[in-house]
Amino acid sequence: MFDCRHLIIATLALGLVTPALAQATPVKVALDWTPNTNHIGLYVAQAKGFYEEAGLAVDILPYTDTSAGTLVANQIADFGIIGPLSLFTQHTAGADLIGVYAVVQHETGRLVFNDERSDIQSPRDLDGLTYGGFGTNWENALIGSMIRADGGTGDFENVTLGTSAYEALANGAVDFTLEVYTWEGIKAELDGDAQRAFVYADYGVPDQHTTMLGSSQAYLDAHPDEAKAFLAATQRGYAYATEHPDEATDIIIAASNDMLTDATFVRASLGSLIDGDYLVGADGAIGTMDGAKMAALGDYLLDIGMLVDGDGATLESGPDYSRYFTNAYLPQ
């Protein structure tokens, strides 16, 4: 059977859809974390000269404690790597933040526990156990809804550990945690830590574009050509990384300022993003945000009380989710 993904990727890699600007224009991009494979298209586009060819001088800003969504909404950065929760909650509260590019086409997160735990067979078995987490209301809402969807009460102990949660899980100090399969999950596999997992979508949580690029409407309105050029070159970068994973691995490691040193791990992580149809969907989608998927997630967040307006009031009815994102600046 003919796979349309390869034709799309090849076309993008050749740069046939990248518009050029008359002169180089600065563009600032904020990261959501230190460099990792979710960012690989940005670094590939920069290293291969795709941004330069598009007439852009792109500055990938170092990660800071200020969220990328906040930097974008306040026009300190023109684009930023954000998650859907940040997009929905910040936009609902009045922030000028809009999704413009789906880095991944479906959910990369999962709930994990050690394989030896025969007492954990479904989410309801997590009632009363200890979760090693990251200190956000989203985690409680997500896990609680999964447990209740499986017939449990949703009552569990929550210990905030940050990234130490993964070590705590491995040594049995906590019973379960959340992870990104394409990063922490791959690391666990390489380290020989046998795990089992519950996939969110199996327990009432809509599939989502776990990682995306956001911008502000103010920037898009003022710089539509630059936005289109940036997203076309970025799309080309992710396509190139998908077709040339070994080279892309070398590029992001070289650009990471020694934050990434394990080439085997980075390459395996990128491989999982490619093989799992995350960067390029099974239908060939690359960068495109799915309206039905966004609306379903918005309704889920509404139902669990995560959408709060600028006055601090919890929304009782769903807003127009089409205003939260746009595909208009992607190559058509």
C-alpha positions as a printed Julia matrix, in Angstrom:
332×3 Matrix{Float64}:
   0.0    0.0    0.0
   1.28   3.45  -0.89
   2.2    5.48   2.2
   1.4    9.15   1.63
   3.64  10.14   4.54
   6.82   9.52   2.55
   5.72  11.74  -0.33
   4.73  14.53   2.08
   7.96  14.27   4.04
  10.08  14.18   0.89
   8.33  17.26  -0.48
   8.85  19.18   2.76
  12.46  18.09   3.09
  13.14  19.52  -0.37
  11.78  22.83   0.83
   9.21  23.17  -1.95
   6.67  24.82   0.36
   8.87  27.26   2.24
   8.13  30.92   1.44
  11.07  33.33   1.41
  11.15  36.83   2.83
  13.04  39.72   1.3
  15.39  40.14   4.26
  16.21  38.33   7.47
  13.7   38.96  10.24
  14.39  38.04  13.86
  12.11  35.43  15.45
  12.33  34.32  19.09
  11.24  30.86  20.18
  10.81  29.81  23.82
  11.2   26.21  24.99
   9.07  24.39  27.56
  12.04  22.45  28.94
  15.7   21.84  28.26
  16.42  20.53  24.72
  14.81  17.2   23.93
  13.45  15.35  20.93
  10.14  17.23  20.99
  12.22  20.24  19.91
  14.24  18.46  17.25
  12.56  20.08  14.24
  13.54  23.54  15.51
  17.19  22.62  15.86
  17.28  20.79  12.53
  15.68  23.74  10.72
  18.25  26.05  12.28
  21.28  23.83  11.59
  20.28  22.97   8.01
  19.68  26.61   7.13
  15.94  26.25   6.55
  15.19  29.36   8.61
  17.9   31.32   6.85
  16.5   30.27   3.47
  13.09  31.49   4.64
  14.56  34.91   5.46
  14.5   34.44   9.22
  17.07  34.81  11.98
  15.63  32.43  14.57
  16.8   32.58  18.19
  15.89  29.52  20.26
  15.82  31.0   23.75
  17.31  29.07  26.71
  14.73  27.41  28.94
  13.71  29.45  32.0
  11.32  29.0   34.92
   8.85  31.32  33.18
   6.55  29.2   31.04
   6.81  29.48  27.27
   3.1   30.29  27.13
   3.6   33.26  29.42
   6.58  34.49  27.39
   4.54  34.28  24.2
   1.4   35.86  25.66
   3.5   38.8   26.87
   5.28  39.05  23.48
   8.71  38.34  24.95
   8.86  35.38  22.56
   7.15  35.14  19.17
   6.56  31.39  19.39
   6.85  28.86  22.17
   6.64  25.14  22.84
   3.53  24.66  24.94
   1.25  21.89  26.14
  -2.51  21.79  25.53
  -3.27  22.37  29.21
  -1.29  25.62  29.15
  -3.04  26.67  25.96
  -6.54  25.97  27.21
  -6.12  27.37  30.72
  -4.16  30.48  29.75
  -6.34  31.33  26.76
  -9.5   30.83  28.81
  -8.12  33.18  31.48
  -7.61  35.87  28.83
  -3.99  35.37  27.76
  -3.12  36.12  24.14
  -2.05  32.57  23.33
  -3.07  30.48  20.33
  -1.9   27.08  19.07
  -0.37  27.13  15.58
   1.5   23.84  15.09
   0.98  20.34  16.49
   4.44  18.96  17.2
   2.91  15.55  17.95
  -0.25  14.16  16.42
  -1.42  12.17  19.45
  -0.85  11.6   23.17
   2.67  10.75  24.33
   1.91  10.6   28.06
   0.89   7.6   30.15
   0.49   6.48  33.76
   3.22   4.01  34.72
   4.13   1.61  37.51
   6.67  -1.15  38.0
   5.94  -4.38  36.15
   6.31  -6.44  39.33
   3.18  -4.86  40.83
   0.7   -7.71  40.41
  -1.7   -5.81  42.69
  -2.18  -3.15  40.0
  -4.31  -4.44  37.15
  -6.46  -1.41  36.33
  -6.72   2.23  37.47
  -9.17   1.48  40.28
  -6.34  -0.43  41.97
  -4.54   2.9   42.43
  -7.0    4.01  45.12
  -5.07   4.45  48.36
  -1.64   4.16  46.71
   1.08   6.82  46.51
   1.63   8.92  43.41
   4.97  10.63  42.8
   4.06  13.84  41.01
   4.93  17.32  39.88
   2.66  19.58  41.93
  -0.09  20.6   39.48
  -3.87  20.46  39.81
  -3.98  18.83  36.38
  -2.37  15.64  37.68
  -4.94  15.18  40.42
  -7.8   15.82  38.0
  -6.38  13.53  35.31
  -5.58  10.59  37.57
  -8.76  10.95  39.58
 -10.88  10.9   36.43
  -9.1    7.78  35.15
  -9.64   5.94  38.42
 -13.31   6.94  38.58
 -13.8    5.91  34.94
 -12.64   2.44  36.03
 -15.03   2.3   38.97
 -12.74   3.54  41.76
 -13.13   6.53  44.07
 -10.12   8.51  42.81
  -8.55   8.83  46.26
  -4.75   8.47  46.33
  -1.76   9.94  48.14
   0.16  12.62  46.25
   3.82  13.35  46.95
   5.41  16.17  44.92
   8.84  15.03  43.73
   9.41  16.65  40.33
  11.68  14.66  38.05
  12.89  12.68  41.09
   9.6   10.79  40.74
  11.17   8.49  38.17
  13.95   7.4   40.5
  11.41   7.04  43.3
   9.27   4.79  41.09
  12.25   2.66  40.09
  13.24   2.04  43.73
   9.7    1.52  44.95
   9.38   4.68  47.05
   6.17   5.56  45.19
   3.61   3.32  43.53
   3.01   5.13  40.26
   3.72   8.3   38.3
   3.09   9.97  34.93
   5.65  10.01  32.17
   6.16  10.9   28.54
   6.66   7.55  26.85
   8.89   8.95  24.1
  11.32  10.33  26.69
  11.13   8.9   30.23
   9.56   5.68  28.95
  12.36   5.09  26.47
  14.93   5.88  29.17
  13.34   3.27  31.45
  13.47   0.68  28.66
  17.14   1.35  28.01
  17.89   1.17  31.75
  16.12  -2.17  32.0
  13.34  -0.89  34.29
  10.37  -3.07  33.41
   7.14  -1.07  33.49
   3.48  -1.42  32.71
   1.25   1.5   31.85
  -2.3    2.75  31.53
  -3.02   4.81  28.43
  -5.12   7.87  29.21
  -7.49   7.39  26.27
  -8.5    3.94  27.54
 -10.04   5.57  30.61
 -12.05   8.51  29.36
  -9.33  11.07  28.59
  -9.45  12.37  25.0
  -6.42  11.97  22.76
  -4.47  15.19  22.39
  -1.62  16.99  20.67
   0.58  16.66  23.76
   3.15  19.16  22.47
   2.52  22.13  20.2
   3.85  25.49  19.12
   1.94  28.53  20.25
   2.01  32.17  19.23
   0.01  35.29  20.08
  -2.74  36.73  17.94
  -0.96  40.07  18.21
   2.15  38.61  16.58
   0.21  36.71  13.93
  -1.76  39.82  12.96
   1.35  42.0   12.79
   3.66  39.46  11.1
   1.59  37.02   9.02
   4.3   36.43   6.4
   6.98  35.82   9.01
   4.67  33.42  10.86
   4.0   31.44   7.68
   7.7   31.37   6.81
   8.66  30.22  10.3
   6.09  27.44  10.43
   6.91  26.22   6.92
  10.63  26.02   7.76
   9.85  24.37  11.11
   7.61  21.83   9.42
  10.45  21.17   7.0
  12.79  20.64   9.98
  10.54  18.02  11.56
  10.12  16.3    8.19
  13.88  16.2    7.71
  14.41  14.78  11.19
  11.91  12.03  10.41
  13.75  11.09   7.22
  17.28  11.52   8.63
  17.09  10.5   12.31
  20.8    9.8   12.78
  21.8   13.21  11.46
  19.02  14.89  13.44
  20.27  13.2   16.61
  23.75  14.57  16.03
  22.34  18.04  15.37
  20.34  18.33  18.6
  23.15  16.9   20.72
  25.6   19.41  19.23
  23.18  22.27  19.85
  22.32  21.29  23.43
  25.45  22.75  25.08
  26.26  19.42  26.73
  22.75  19.0   28.18
  22.32  15.98  25.91
  25.23  13.54  25.83
  23.72  10.06  25.43
  23.37   9.59  21.69
  21.87   6.11  22.06
  19.09   7.44  24.25
  18.35  10.5   22.08
  18.28   8.37  18.93
  15.94   5.85  20.58
  13.65   8.64  21.73
  13.5   10.11  18.23
  12.89   6.63  16.84
   9.87   6.22  19.1
   8.45   9.53  17.89
   8.89   8.43  14.27
   7.74   4.81  14.62
   4.74   5.79  16.74
   3.47   8.23  14.07
   3.8   11.13  16.49
   5.75  13.67  14.39
   3.98  12.63  11.2
   0.58  11.05  11.63
  -0.42   7.78  10.01
  -2.54   9.88   7.65
   0.44  12.07   6.7
  -0.53  15.02   8.94
   2.48  17.05  10.06
   1.91  20.13  12.16
  -1.85  20.19  11.55
  -4.06  20.62  14.6
  -7.18  18.43  14.65
 -10.28  20.49  15.45
 -12.31  17.55  16.74
  -9.44  16.48  18.98
  -9.05  20.01  20.37
 -12.8   20.34  21.04
 -12.95  16.97  22.8
 -10.05  17.93  25.06
 -11.63  21.31  25.77
 -14.87  19.66  26.83
 -12.96  17.22  29.04
 -11.12  20.08  30.76
 -14.44  21.87  31.17
 -16.03  18.79  32.75
 -13.24  18.38  35.32
 -13.29  22.06  36.23
  -9.95  23.1   34.75
 -11.22  26.03  32.64
 -11.32  29.27  34.64
 -11.89  32.75  33.25
  -9.91  35.9   33.96
 -12.03  36.66  37.03
 -11.3   33.27  38.57
 -14.74  31.83  37.8
 -14.96  28.23  36.61
 -16.63  28.02  33.21
 -20.02  26.3   33.19
 -20.35  26.0   29.42
 -17.84  25.42  26.67
 -16.33  28.38  24.79
 -15.63  28.46  21.06
 -12.6   26.15  20.96
 -11.87  27.08  17.34
 -10.52  30.37  18.67
  -7.85  28.53  20.66
  -5.88  27.35  17.61
  -5.41  27.89  13.9
  -3.96  26.0   10.94
  -4.12  29.09   8.76
  -0.38  29.81   8.94
   0.72  26.3    7.93
   1.6   25.53   4.29
  -1.6   24.75   2.43
